[in-house]
XYZ file of C-alpha atoms in Angstrom:
732
model
C -1.207 -30.944 25.697
C -3.849 -28.019 24.261
C -3.421 -25.705 26.788
C 0.873 -25.772 27.177
C 0.300 -25.747 23.102
C -1.806 -22.050 23.467
C 0.672 -20.806 25.816
C 3.268 -21.708 24.173
C 1.570 -20.085 20.797
C 0.893 -16.791 23.049
C 4.569 -16.634 23.786
C 5.467 -16.663 20.112
C 2.814 -13.917 19.738
C 0.055 -16.476 18.916
C -3.181 -14.269 20.919
C -5.085 -16.832 23.114
C -8.073 -14.891 22.512
C -10.261 -11.953 20.984
C -13.580 -10.274 21.212
C -15.626 -9.586 18.482
C -17.572 -6.383 18.006
C -20.421 -7.864 20.188
C -17.869 -9.022 23.087
C -17.848 -12.074 22.885
C -14.721 -14.258 23.316
C -12.841 -16.561 20.865
C -10.470 -18.717 21.941
C -7.447 -20.171 20.110
C -7.840 -23.751 18.568
C -4.862 -25.756 19.769
C -4.640 -27.318 16.408
C -4.122 -23.831 15.003
C -1.848 -22.885 17.298
C 0.334 -25.821 16.613
C 0.215 -25.345 12.610
C 1.393 -21.451 13.373
C 4.154 -22.530 15.847
C 5.069 -24.956 13.184
C 5.008 -22.208 10.858
C 7.118 -19.998 12.705
C 10.037 -22.372 13.141
C 9.024 -23.270 16.665
C 9.658 -27.298 15.512
C 13.879 -26.316 14.486
C 13.171 -27.393 11.029
C 16.931 -26.933 9.925
C 16.136 -25.628 6.886
C 14.644 -23.036 8.855
C 17.430 -21.917 11.306
C 20.083 -19.926 9.971
C 22.249 -16.897 11.206
C 20.805 -14.197 9.165
C 21.566 -10.998 10.040
C 21.947 -9.562 13.369
C 20.198 -6.204 13.591
C 18.533 -3.576 16.409
C 15.839 -1.258 15.494
C 15.542 1.974 17.710
C 13.928 5.315 17.959
C 16.551 7.931 18.264
C 14.336 8.815 22.099
C 14.235 5.478 23.283
C 18.026 3.960 22.593
C 18.972 0.690 24.470
C 21.767 0.973 27.098
C 23.129 -2.137 26.234
C 23.036 -4.345 22.579
C 24.326 -7.816 22.538
C 25.918 -8.823 19.074
C 27.535 -12.311 18.247
C 30.371 -13.511 16.872
C 31.935 -15.914 15.220
C 35.421 -17.454 14.509
C 37.372 -16.543 11.974
C 38.302 -19.048 9.793
C 42.003 -17.884 9.543
C 44.104 -16.884 12.620
C 44.968 -12.966 12.145
C 45.686 -9.906 14.023
C 43.071 -7.654 15.650
C 42.113 -4.832 12.987
C 40.459 -2.293 14.453
C 41.899 -1.898 17.992
C 42.902 -3.927 20.973
C 39.873 -3.908 23.041
C 38.284 -6.555 24.310
C 35.585 -5.793 21.857
C 36.194 -3.156 18.886
C 33.719 -1.728 16.312
C 33.547 -0.394 13.186
C 30.681 2.135 12.359
C 29.711 2.471 8.913
C 27.447 5.314 8.534
C 24.102 5.893 6.911
C 25.301 9.232 6.294
C 28.568 7.681 3.553
C 30.875 8.137 6.406
C 32.261 6.031 9.220
C 33.570 5.799 12.829
C 35.232 3.215 15.471
C 33.667 2.944 18.619
C 36.170 1.057 21.582
C 34.083 0.028 24.797
C 35.926 0.228 28.179
C 37.143 -3.417 29.025
C 34.423 -2.799 32.389
C 31.685 -1.971 30.479
C 31.620 -5.040 28.100
C 30.284 -8.664 29.019
C 31.692 -11.794 26.751
C 29.685 -14.988 26.678
C 30.929 -18.039 24.967
C 27.971 -19.973 23.290
C 29.281 -23.616 23.198
C 26.569 -25.050 20.684
C 27.332 -22.511 18.047
C 30.996 -21.945 19.103
C 30.291 -18.203 19.050
C 30.400 -15.312 21.591
C 27.824 -13.139 22.302
C 29.223 -9.505 23.366
C 27.326 -7.271 25.667
C 28.354 -3.674 24.908
C 26.898 -0.318 25.878
C 25.424 1.494 22.838
C 26.479 4.903 21.695
C 24.473 7.276 22.496
C 25.691 10.270 19.958
C 24.213 8.099 16.566
C 22.662 9.951 14.271
C 18.930 8.871 12.871
C 19.852 6.456 10.114
C 20.691 2.698 9.106
C 24.015 1.978 10.017
C 26.137 -1.239 9.144
C 28.211 -2.429 11.746
C 31.896 -4.570 12.079
C 32.629 -6.299 15.326
C 35.933 -8.322 16.726
C 37.070 -9.678 19.750
C 40.082 -11.560 20.883
C 38.757 -14.265 22.912
C 41.144 -17.079 24.252
C 43.683 -16.138 21.525
C 41.231 -16.343 19.104
C 39.775 -13.958 16.943
C 36.311 -13.958 16.748
C 33.989 -11.264 14.631
C 30.496 -10.209 13.343
C 28.149 -7.407 11.749
C 24.916 -6.833 12.180
C 22.900 -3.435 11.333
C 21.585 -0.391 13.531
C 18.800 0.938 12.416
C 18.245 4.620 14.094
C 14.677 6.385 13.802
C 12.846 9.248 14.456
C 10.480 9.624 17.224
C 7.987 11.551 14.692
C 7.232 10.581 11.187
C 7.303 13.158 8.837
C 4.269 15.873 8.991
C 4.178 19.175 6.335
C 5.605 22.353 7.995
C 2.917 24.177 7.449
C 0.477 21.889 9.589
C 2.689 22.506 12.664
C 0.829 26.069 12.138
C -2.315 24.582 12.562
C -3.193 24.472 8.888
C -5.353 22.104 7.521
C -6.002 20.771 4.175
C -8.635 19.159 1.718
C -8.219 16.982 -1.219
C -9.968 14.935 -3.794
C -10.021 11.187 -4.099
C -10.059 9.553 -7.290
C -9.789 5.807 -8.885
C -7.173 6.694 -11.589
C -8.374 3.698 -13.903
C -11.700 4.826 -13.973
C -10.704 8.275 -14.999
C -12.330 8.959 -18.249
C -10.805 11.312 -21.193
C -11.031 12.298 -24.771
C -7.968 11.362 -25.418
C -6.816 7.999 -23.020
C -7.173 4.310 -24.230
C -9.883 3.421 -22.031
C -8.442 3.375 -18.641
C -7.096 7.082 -16.536
C -3.300 7.524 -17.670
C -0.869 9.598 -16.288
C -1.673 12.361 -18.613
C -5.276 12.449 -17.474
C -4.034 12.513 -13.762
C -2.491 16.036 -14.511
C -5.134 17.395 -15.802
C -6.994 16.524 -12.782
C -4.051 18.335 -10.763
C -4.849 21.249 -12.677
C -8.539 20.503 -12.059
C -7.810 20.134 -8.091
C -5.616 22.766 -8.012
C -7.341 25.338 -9.557
C -10.672 24.837 -9.584
C -10.971 23.129 -6.158
C -8.059 25.138 -4.280
C -6.927 21.788 -2.622
C -3.887 20.315 -1.670
C -3.652 17.004 -2.584
C -5.199 13.903 -4.928
C -6.052 11.169 -3.317
C -5.292 7.651 -5.656
C -6.187 4.194 -5.488
C -2.849 1.763 -5.441
C -0.775 1.842 -8.533
C 0.552 -1.370 -7.970
C 1.629 -3.489 -10.741
C -0.992 -5.984 -11.578
C -1.625 -8.948 -13.814
C -4.258 -6.818 -15.740
C -5.651 -10.227 -17.219
C -7.579 -13.129 -16.068
C -7.982 -15.321 -14.111
C -6.527 -13.009 -11.600
C -9.156 -10.029 -10.925
C -8.402 -6.519 -11.292
C -8.249 -5.507 -7.330
C -5.490 -2.848 -7.056
C -5.492 -4.178 -3.235
C -4.489 -7.747 -4.288
C -1.464 -6.759 -7.253
C 1.408 -9.130 -8.281
C 4.177 -6.285 -6.933
C 4.220 -3.657 -4.545
C 7.883 -2.234 -5.341
C 6.811 -1.683 -8.943
C 3.183 0.051 -10.589
C 1.154 -0.695 -13.276
C 2.963 -0.204 -16.323
C -1.362 0.401 -17.797
C -1.260 4.105 -16.845
C 1.199 4.989 -19.154
C 0.264 7.679 -21.083
C 2.203 6.030 -24.330
C 2.022 9.406 -26.281
C 3.663 11.262 -24.377
C 6.944 8.953 -23.639
C 9.933 10.555 -25.790
C 10.618 7.200 -27.399
C 7.062 7.000 -28.822
C 7.950 10.653 -30.711
C 11.041 9.053 -32.427
C 9.154 5.890 -33.746
C 7.503 5.610 -36.455
C 6.674 2.095 -36.721
C 4.595 2.872 -33.471
C 2.875 5.828 -34.612
C 1.993 3.818 -37.848
C 0.072 1.550 -35.338
C -1.990 4.076 -33.490
C -2.676 6.105 -36.279
C -4.209 3.360 -38.043
C -7.651 2.917 -38.427
C -8.554 -0.402 -36.636
C -6.246 0.753 -33.839
C -8.305 4.071 -34.001
C -11.430 2.222 -33.674
C -10.251 -0.263 -30.909
C -9.009 2.789 -28.224
C -12.585 4.304 -29.468
C -14.624 1.703 -28.395
C -12.429 0.788 -24.761
C -12.688 4.425 -24.362
C -16.202 4.093 -24.238
C -17.062 1.054 -22.881
C -18.814 1.433 -19.834
C -16.469 -0.750 -17.928
C -12.459 -0.750 -17.416
C -11.570 -3.507 -19.674
C -8.176 -3.966 -18.745
C -6.856 -7.389 -20.296
C -7.862 -5.354 -23.805
C -5.966 -2.049 -22.770
C -3.267 -4.136 -21.440
C -3.089 -5.940 -25.008
C -3.226 -2.703 -26.772
C -0.356 -0.638 -25.197
C 1.786 -3.682 -24.738
C 1.943 -4.144 -29.093
C 2.991 -0.217 -28.956
C 4.839 -0.335 -25.801
C 7.234 -2.826 -27.716
C 7.603 -0.939 -30.764
C 8.720 2.132 -28.849
C 10.897 0.015 -26.701
C 12.289 -1.135 -29.809
C 13.022 2.473 -31.355
C 14.996 3.316 -27.984
C 17.561 0.494 -28.223
C 17.858 1.240 -31.883
C 18.963 5.078 -31.244
C 20.327 4.874 -27.579
C 21.621 1.427 -26.687
C 24.699 0.739 -29.342
C 27.928 1.560 -27.983
C 28.397 4.188 -30.994
C 25.058 6.175 -30.262
C 24.405 5.682 -26.444
C 23.062 9.079 -25.352
C 22.354 11.018 -21.965
C 19.074 8.913 -22.592
C 20.670 5.568 -22.340
C 22.996 6.566 -19.369
C 19.664 7.764 -17.295
C 18.022 4.253 -17.933
C 21.407 2.762 -16.858
C 21.385 4.801 -13.402
C 18.166 3.845 -12.413
C 18.117 0.527 -13.338
C 21.226 0.337 -11.198
C 19.610 2.172 -8.179
C 16.834 -0.461 -8.424
C 19.232 -3.530 -8.394
C 17.999 -6.723 -7.704
C 14.379 -6.075 -6.939
C 13.712 -4.661 -10.404
C 15.432 -7.689 -11.911
C 13.501 -9.853 -10.274
C 10.554 -8.166 -10.888
C 11.084 -7.685 -14.648
C 12.561 -11.493 -14.776
C 8.878 -12.185 -13.235
C 6.956 -10.709 -16.274
C 9.429 -12.007 -18.698
C 8.685 -15.469 -17.192
C 4.771 -14.789 -17.091
C 4.629 -14.091 -20.583
C 6.920 -16.698 -22.059
C 4.943 -19.690 -19.990
C 1.298 -18.362 -20.534
C 2.282 -18.465 -24.273
C 3.914 -22.097 -23.785
C 1.846 -25.393 -24.431
C 0.283 -26.013 -22.073
C -0.040 -22.639 -20.463
C 0.991 -21.708 -17.101
C -1.280 -18.731 -15.583
C 0.420 -19.062 -12.207
C 4.374 -18.949 -11.241
C 3.175 -22.495 -9.112
C 2.635 -24.102 -12.614
C 5.744 -23.348 -14.099
C 8.466 -25.861 -14.480
C 10.145 -26.587 -11.555
C 13.512 -25.503 -12.224
C 11.774 -21.573 -13.119
C 10.103 -21.279 -8.966
C 13.569 -20.472 -7.619
C 14.642 -16.928 -8.718
C 18.047 -17.670 -7.935
C 18.467 -20.794 -10.178
C 20.577 -21.805 -12.685
C 17.766 -21.883 -15.043
C 16.162 -18.391 -14.113
C 19.595 -17.352 -14.721
C 19.748 -18.975 -18.258
C 16.517 -17.002 -19.196
C 17.624 -13.953 -18.243
C 20.667 -13.657 -20.283
C 18.809 -15.657 -22.943
C 16.075 -13.223 -23.023
C 17.937 -10.073 -22.255
C 16.256 -7.920 -24.093
C 12.355 -8.936 -23.149
C 13.374 -8.431 -19.423
C 15.300 -5.415 -20.445
C 11.549 -4.574 -21.746
C 10.041 -4.835 -18.631
C 12.487 -3.100 -16.627
C 12.276 0.174 -19.338
C 8.147 -0.057 -18.586
C 9.332 0.781 -15.127
C 11.456 3.528 -15.851
C 8.554 5.155 -18.148
C 6.073 4.668 -15.281
C 9.140 6.003 -12.446
C 9.569 9.421 -15.142
C 5.756 10.047 -15.271
C 4.786 9.668 -12.171
C 7.827 11.731 -11.059
C 6.492 14.439 -13.380
C 2.732 14.477 -11.894
C 4.250 14.941 -8.456
C 6.525 17.702 -9.468
C 3.505 19.186 -11.708
C 1.293 19.309 -8.521
C 3.834 21.352 -6.229
C 4.316 23.502 -8.644
C 0.953 24.200 -8.301
C 1.322 24.932 -4.747
C 0.179 21.920 -3.224
C 1.214 20.705 0.247
C 0.624 17.046 -0.766
C 0.121 16.874 -4.337
C -0.314 12.812 -5.306
C -1.779 10.795 -2.026
C -1.108 6.990 -2.361
C -2.058 3.909 -1.025
C -0.523 1.138 0.031
C -2.235 -2.548 -0.425
C -2.360 -4.589 2.706
C -0.624 -7.470 0.873
C 0.566 -9.124 -2.723
C -0.897 -12.235 -4.360
C 0.417 -15.132 -3.840
C 0.673 -16.204 -7.200
C 2.520 -12.472 -8.204
C 6.096 -10.809 -8.206
C 6.731 -10.789 -5.224
C 5.628 -14.011 -3.743
C 7.807 -15.458 -6.535
C 10.995 -13.164 -5.828
C 10.887 -13.723 -1.838
C 8.590 -16.994 -0.520
C 10.675 -17.477 2.275
C 8.744 -13.979 3.623
C 5.401 -15.218 3.397
C 3.733 -18.059 5.363
C 2.054 -20.846 3.118
C -0.939 -22.202 4.739
C -2.133 -19.156 6.118
C -4.276 -16.990 4.378
C -5.307 -13.583 6.349
C -8.663 -12.104 7.324
C -10.852 -10.198 10.025
C -13.436 -12.015 12.545
C -16.850 -11.021 12.288
C -17.800 -7.744 12.959
C -20.799 -5.964 12.189
C -19.777 -5.241 8.361
C -19.181 -8.789 7.619
C -21.174 -10.950 10.186
C -19.373 -14.341 9.105
C -16.094 -12.492 9.121
C -13.719 -12.409 6.308
C -11.336 -14.313 4.347
C -8.572 -12.116 2.255
C -6.953 -14.773 0.307
C -3.290 -13.924 0.896
C -0.457 -15.393 2.618
C 0.751 -13.453 6.081
C 4.369 -12.149 5.920
C 6.784 -13.905 7.922
C 8.443 -10.568 9.492
C 10.775 -12.880 11.168
C 12.294 -14.008 8.318
C 12.287 -10.361 7.207
C 14.015 -8.847 10.317
C 17.261 -11.940 9.360
C 17.573 -9.583 5.988
C 18.053 -6.543 8.271
C 14.206 -5.939 7.455
C 15.318 -4.644 4.204
C 12.188 -6.549 2.377
C 9.861 -3.881 4.524
C 11.968 -0.849 4.171
C 12.283 -1.216 0.098
C 8.230 -1.645 0.239
C 7.676 1.493 1.875
C 10.398 3.681 0.028
C 8.623 2.352 -3.167
C 4.740 3.254 -2.016
C 6.297 6.722 -0.980
C 8.087 7.417 -4.170
C 6.519 10.678 -5.820
C 3.873 10.974 -3.823
C 3.474 13.471 -0.156
C 0.988 11.510 1.534
C 0.610 7.539 2.133
C -2.146 5.594 3.185
C -1.468 2.419 4.443
C -4.550 -0.481 4.179
C -5.062 -1.742 7.620
C -2.635 -0.430 9.460
C -3.224 -2.841 12.185
C -0.895 -5.171 10.465
C 1.347 -3.716 12.431
C 0.261 -4.710 15.505
C -1.250 -8.340 14.732
C -2.862 -10.183 11.752
C -5.756 -12.831 11.701
C -4.811 -15.612 10.403
C -6.980 -18.642 9.198
C -5.817 -22.088 8.310
C -6.122 -22.669 4.171
C -9.018 -24.236 3.681
C -10.860 -23.152 6.478
C -13.455 -20.382 7.673
C -12.773 -17.384 9.355
C -14.499 -19.202 12.286
C -11.412 -20.725 12.786
C -9.205 -17.866 12.594
C -6.734 -16.520 15.507
C -4.853 -13.041 15.697
C -1.169 -13.190 15.757
C 1.373 -10.622 16.666
C 3.808 -9.075 15.040
C 6.831 -6.971 15.727
C 4.871 -3.474 16.367
C 7.839 -1.177 17.783
C 10.334 -2.349 14.882
C 7.515 -1.946 12.269
C 6.114 1.210 13.424
C 10.006 3.122 13.763
C 10.315 1.723 10.533
C 7.674 3.180 9.358
C 8.750 6.249 11.008
C 12.022 6.013 9.428
C 10.869 5.871 5.930
C 7.961 8.773 6.771
C 11.134 11.306 7.110
C 13.542 10.228 4.785
C 10.802 10.243 2.160
C 9.172 13.619 3.653
C 5.988 11.747 3.236
C 3.312 11.919 5.461
C 1.685 8.685 6.724
C -1.974 8.032 7.536
C -2.671 4.469 8.676
C -6.256 2.903 7.880
C -7.224 1.942 11.297
C -10.912 0.772 10.744
C -12.391 -2.764 12.093
C -11.402 -4.447 14.990
C -8.368 -2.609 16.564
C -6.335 -3.208 19.100
C -6.734 -1.778 22.611
C -4.911 2.020 22.136
C -3.358 0.960 19.248
C -4.431 4.394 17.874
C -3.405 5.887 20.240
C 0.290 4.537 19.667
C 0.419 5.699 16.102
C -1.126 9.126 16.778
C 1.648 9.250 19.139
C 4.496 8.522 16.280
C 2.918 11.230 14.070
C 1.122 8.397 11.868
C -2.357 9.874 11.164
C -5.522 8.179 11.898
C -8.534 7.261 8.907
C -11.933 8.573 10.262
C -15.375 8.064 8.505
C -18.456 9.818 8.510
C -20.318 6.260 8.953
C -18.223 5.319 11.451
C -17.890 7.701 14.067
C -20.603 7.007 16.780
C -21.089 6.296 20.420
C -21.893 3.978 22.509
C -25.457 5.367 22.033
C -25.327 4.931 17.835
C -24.941 8.735 17.514
C -22.567 10.276 15.771
C -20.275 12.077 17.708
C -20.010 15.763 17.422
C -17.664 17.157 14.375
C -15.062 19.105 16.685
C -14.931 15.114 18.748
C -12.463 14.468 15.809
C -8.982 14.156 16.431
C -6.714 16.740 15.098
C -4.471 14.040 13.468
C -6.541 12.299 11.529
C -8.002 12.178 7.604
C -11.359 12.688 7.418
C -13.817 10.819 4.386
C -17.541 10.351 4.053
C -16.535 6.880 2.968
C -14.223 4.287 1.141
C -14.586 2.259 -1.804
C -15.752 -1.011 0.025
C -18.268 1.345 1.506
C -21.579 2.797 0.093
C -21.271 6.290 -0.923
C -23.097 8.914 -0.125
C -26.046 8.640 -2.796
C -26.085 4.863 -2.298
C -26.039 4.490 1.050
C -29.326 7.225 1.740
C -31.253 5.419 -1.205
C -30.508 1.540 0.467
C -28.681 0.786 -2.459
C -26.403 -1.100 -1.213
C -28.839 -2.808 0.528
C -30.697 -3.872 -2.344
C -27.379 -4.423 -4.239
C -26.102 -7.132 -1.521
C -29.828 -8.861 -1.123
C -30.133 -9.203 -5.052
C -27.168 -11.074 -5.520
C -27.582 -13.537 -2.299
C -25.639 -12.095 0.701
C -28.210 -10.552 2.613
C -31.141 -13.511 3.741
C -34.498 -11.910 4.172
C -33.912 -11.537 8.012
C -30.474 -10.100 7.844
C -32.058 -7.993 5.410
C -34.279 -6.547 7.499
C -32.561 -5.910 10.243
C -30.054 -4.273 8.081
C -32.516 -1.486 6.861
C -33.599 -0.966 10.573
C -30.368 -0.257 11.326
C -30.434 2.052 8.548
C -33.485 4.054 8.782
C -32.037 4.456 12.833
C -28.527 5.659 11.111
C -30.044 8.564 8.544
C -32.267 9.949 11.479
C -29.200 9.880 13.863
C -27.239 11.698 10.980
C -30.324 14.249 10.582
C -30.483 14.970 14.142
C -26.716 15.658 14.300
C -26.484 17.803 11.318
C -29.671 20.071 12.476
C -28.103 20.041 16.305
C -24.913 21.211 14.867
C -26.052 24.097 12.559
C -24.953 22.277 9.089
C -28.600 21.506 8.297
C -31.208 24.006 8.712
C -34.028 22.860 10.696
C -37.461 24.117 7.825
C -35.685 21.312 5.528
C -34.467 18.505 7.713
C -37.934 16.672 7.138
C -37.714 16.859 3.085
C -34.003 15.689 3.412
C -35.369 12.669 5.430
C -38.052 11.779 3.163
C -36.346 11.758 -0.025
C -34.843 8.889 -1.452
C -31.804 10.682 -2.739
C -29.486 13.080 -0.905
C -31.459 16.752 -1.075
C -28.687 19.632 -2.244
C -28.839 21.095 1.350
C -28.117 17.488 2.902
C -25.206 16.950 0.975
C -24.038 20.345 1.837
C -24.423 19.550 5.328
C -22.717 16.594 5.283
C -20.049 18.414 3.216
C -19.436 20.965 5.989
C -19.725 18.433 9.055
C -16.346 16.576 7.924
C -14.803 20.243 6.811
C -15.452 21.974 10.293
C -13.803 18.663 11.757
C -10.622 19.398 13.781
C -8.677 16.669 11.677
C -5.717 18.054 9.654
C -6.994 16.566 6.015
C -10.187 16.116 4.824
C -10.841 14.487 1.745
C -13.933 13.607 -0.294
C -14.338 11.444 -3.034
C -15.018 12.203 -6.565
C -17.822 10.052 -6.194
C -19.268 11.670 -3.093
C -18.376 15.433 -4.415
C -20.715 14.370 -7.321
C -23.078 12.438 -5.725
C -22.584 9.236 -7.873
C -24.530 5.808 -6.203
C -21.908 3.829 -7.759
C -19.134 2.710 -5.225
C -15.998 0.638 -6.520
C -16.313 -2.508 -4.601
C -18.447 -4.656 -2.665
C -16.279 -7.158 -0.589
C -16.975 -10.552 -0.741
C -18.051 -10.758 -4.407
C -16.267 -11.174 -7.173
C -18.203 -12.090 -10.640
C -21.403 -11.286 -8.660
C -20.576 -7.349 -9.717
C -18.668 -5.588 -11.371
C -15.509 -4.272 -8.739
C -12.769 -1.915 -9.513
C -13.657 -1.180 -13.264
C -16.183 1.863 -12.610
C -15.905 4.963 -14.483
C -15.903 8.409 -13.566
C -19.203 10.035 -14.313
C -17.579 13.136 -15.893
C -14.582 13.052 -17.969
C -11.592 15.105 -17.361
C -12.836 17.989 -19.965
C -16.647 18.118 -18.649
C -15.094 18.339 -15.022
C -14.803 21.761 -16.266
C -17.114 22.430 -18.993
C -20.366 20.000 -17.537
C -22.784 23.061 -15.583
C -23.810 20.451 -12.977
C -19.578 19.385 -12.452
C -18.718 22.941 -12.587
C -21.655 23.754 -9.900
C -20.489 20.949 -7.707
C -16.608 21.788 -7.627
C -17.420 25.212 -7.063
C -19.806 24.084 -3.613
C -17.169 21.854 -2.425
C -14.439 25.081 -3.038
C -16.791 27.511 -1.567
C -17.350 25.394 1.613
C -14.053 25.117 1.960
C -13.179 28.566 2.114
C -15.911 29.557 4.234
C -14.207 26.689 7.012
C -10.960 28.003 6.286
C -9.669 25.386 5.451
C -7.346 25.277 2.230
C -5.060 26.934 0.323
C -5.466 30.686 -0.655
C -8.120 31.388 1.870
């Protein structure tokens, strides 16, 4: 029986076995397979069976020969409306036009589906459809009765968007920052969009690079008991208002009440304390900003919302709200409800704790709340409007300064199950499972990331609209997008809730559809896509990505051959972004001194035996780095020994590592500000929560010091000169 279940599960995407980094096989447990089958609706639970939307996703270069559409009898008998053929179609084109299509009778096959009293019509697929999302209405006459149906045809480009300059061989570089950690003389304790504009100025003018890489800017809770990880947001459809440059909002200038709050002595002292704090204090900053923003919003409503005084600014706001539609309405409603129930007695910290009638976003209770708390819901809409406006201004500023890419955004793999996105679309997630990763060299016990896997089959019944909307939101106001754990499009590692990663299995997804849709949104938004393809990667998956124009993500630490030697710099692929490290890995300074091993040992993540093994591996790794840098001429031999024995990277070693990544053939190179300035503090240690400060580390230099501090200026000049010498950059 167990083998039968596993075979059935395999047909539904559950892989029967996977091999870890050491080549050890892990077979799927039949009980886990049975749980996944039930979660995917194989039990034929009537609640999960619906007609849903019919959808076809295809690449323009691989259009199908035929397409099948299910048609259902009309409630009333009527004459055919579209034409006299056996099957007639009206195609509403993405370009806003429409056309009719009548296949020849000899090319049409109609089959009756008796259990559902429906028809299955198979027809030739039109060969001349352009790229786009097309709505199809079909009808047929069968046994004197009219049948009709609709479907969605999504025709996708062959290749993702790539800047035209890349086609001529141009290689570009950028700087990576965590926006929350940006320090300045004027922000309120967290980096904001005003700071980001000044970072762009420094990056474009002083470094002369073509992009600024950012952490995910998704909407967070900004409060306990939730952590502040940008990779576990409340929503990926909207961004965090905490990054607003409040004094730059036009309505702030008009709001005497808001200005009085900010200019009060106690407020100025609070802002100064938060600005000078060692770490970002999300909850305090959020509370402070919300207090002022409510007055700003009140002024906006007083000056612009009444019918007698409505100005273009009110029209612009309404246009934004209308454009965002149900997604913004539900997000703003969630935010208002969340605040309402947190202030109730007793307080509710998650939507799962709300009264039952409010857990359904389509309930009458929620609709009533939205009507009776209209201004509160509108307030959260207003904040997103301002986020959209300020971020648009930063991107326009970046491209106006000649940057090829400008802002390089990052999309998290998933959302918090207690957040806005899950509340708004609960049926699009598989409850009962967590996503994680199997054991590997980075995490020998595996990883459990604590969020639910998506229900792509359900998303497909909505014509993939939730997926397309998410990608569009992530691409907005940027020239490039990093997709965290891009292997999600092929498969995810499902772990039964409450069990360890040892009980996890890989479940395949609709890779072909999802990659096609990713390419489509890349082209529609003119956004270059980089897939974070680190860790356990399916066979040939990197090649499949790059064949569609999706760039790979390569790290200096990881690119080694079977003997553990660093691969030559010239062996890196062209269609890739190369960096030294990531937010989850030690910075160069941390790595070289073994400070990361010290930290995880101190907090109890490594026992003595594993600590010894890690230090031995690090010793060998460092030796191989020195060897490769000398071999390829990036590190002079006469300074190699000094670089080897020092616990902190010497200036020669630092330059050599930068030269190595800069000279690779990769079209993109990104150096984090931590690695540029040799800061030993990384942003996050996976597997930790309260053991150490994650996602709160501030930059060593303020925005102003980037251009005045002698060491900051020296490092900036070093990076710029190395880019110039390698012919990588904007003005060489």
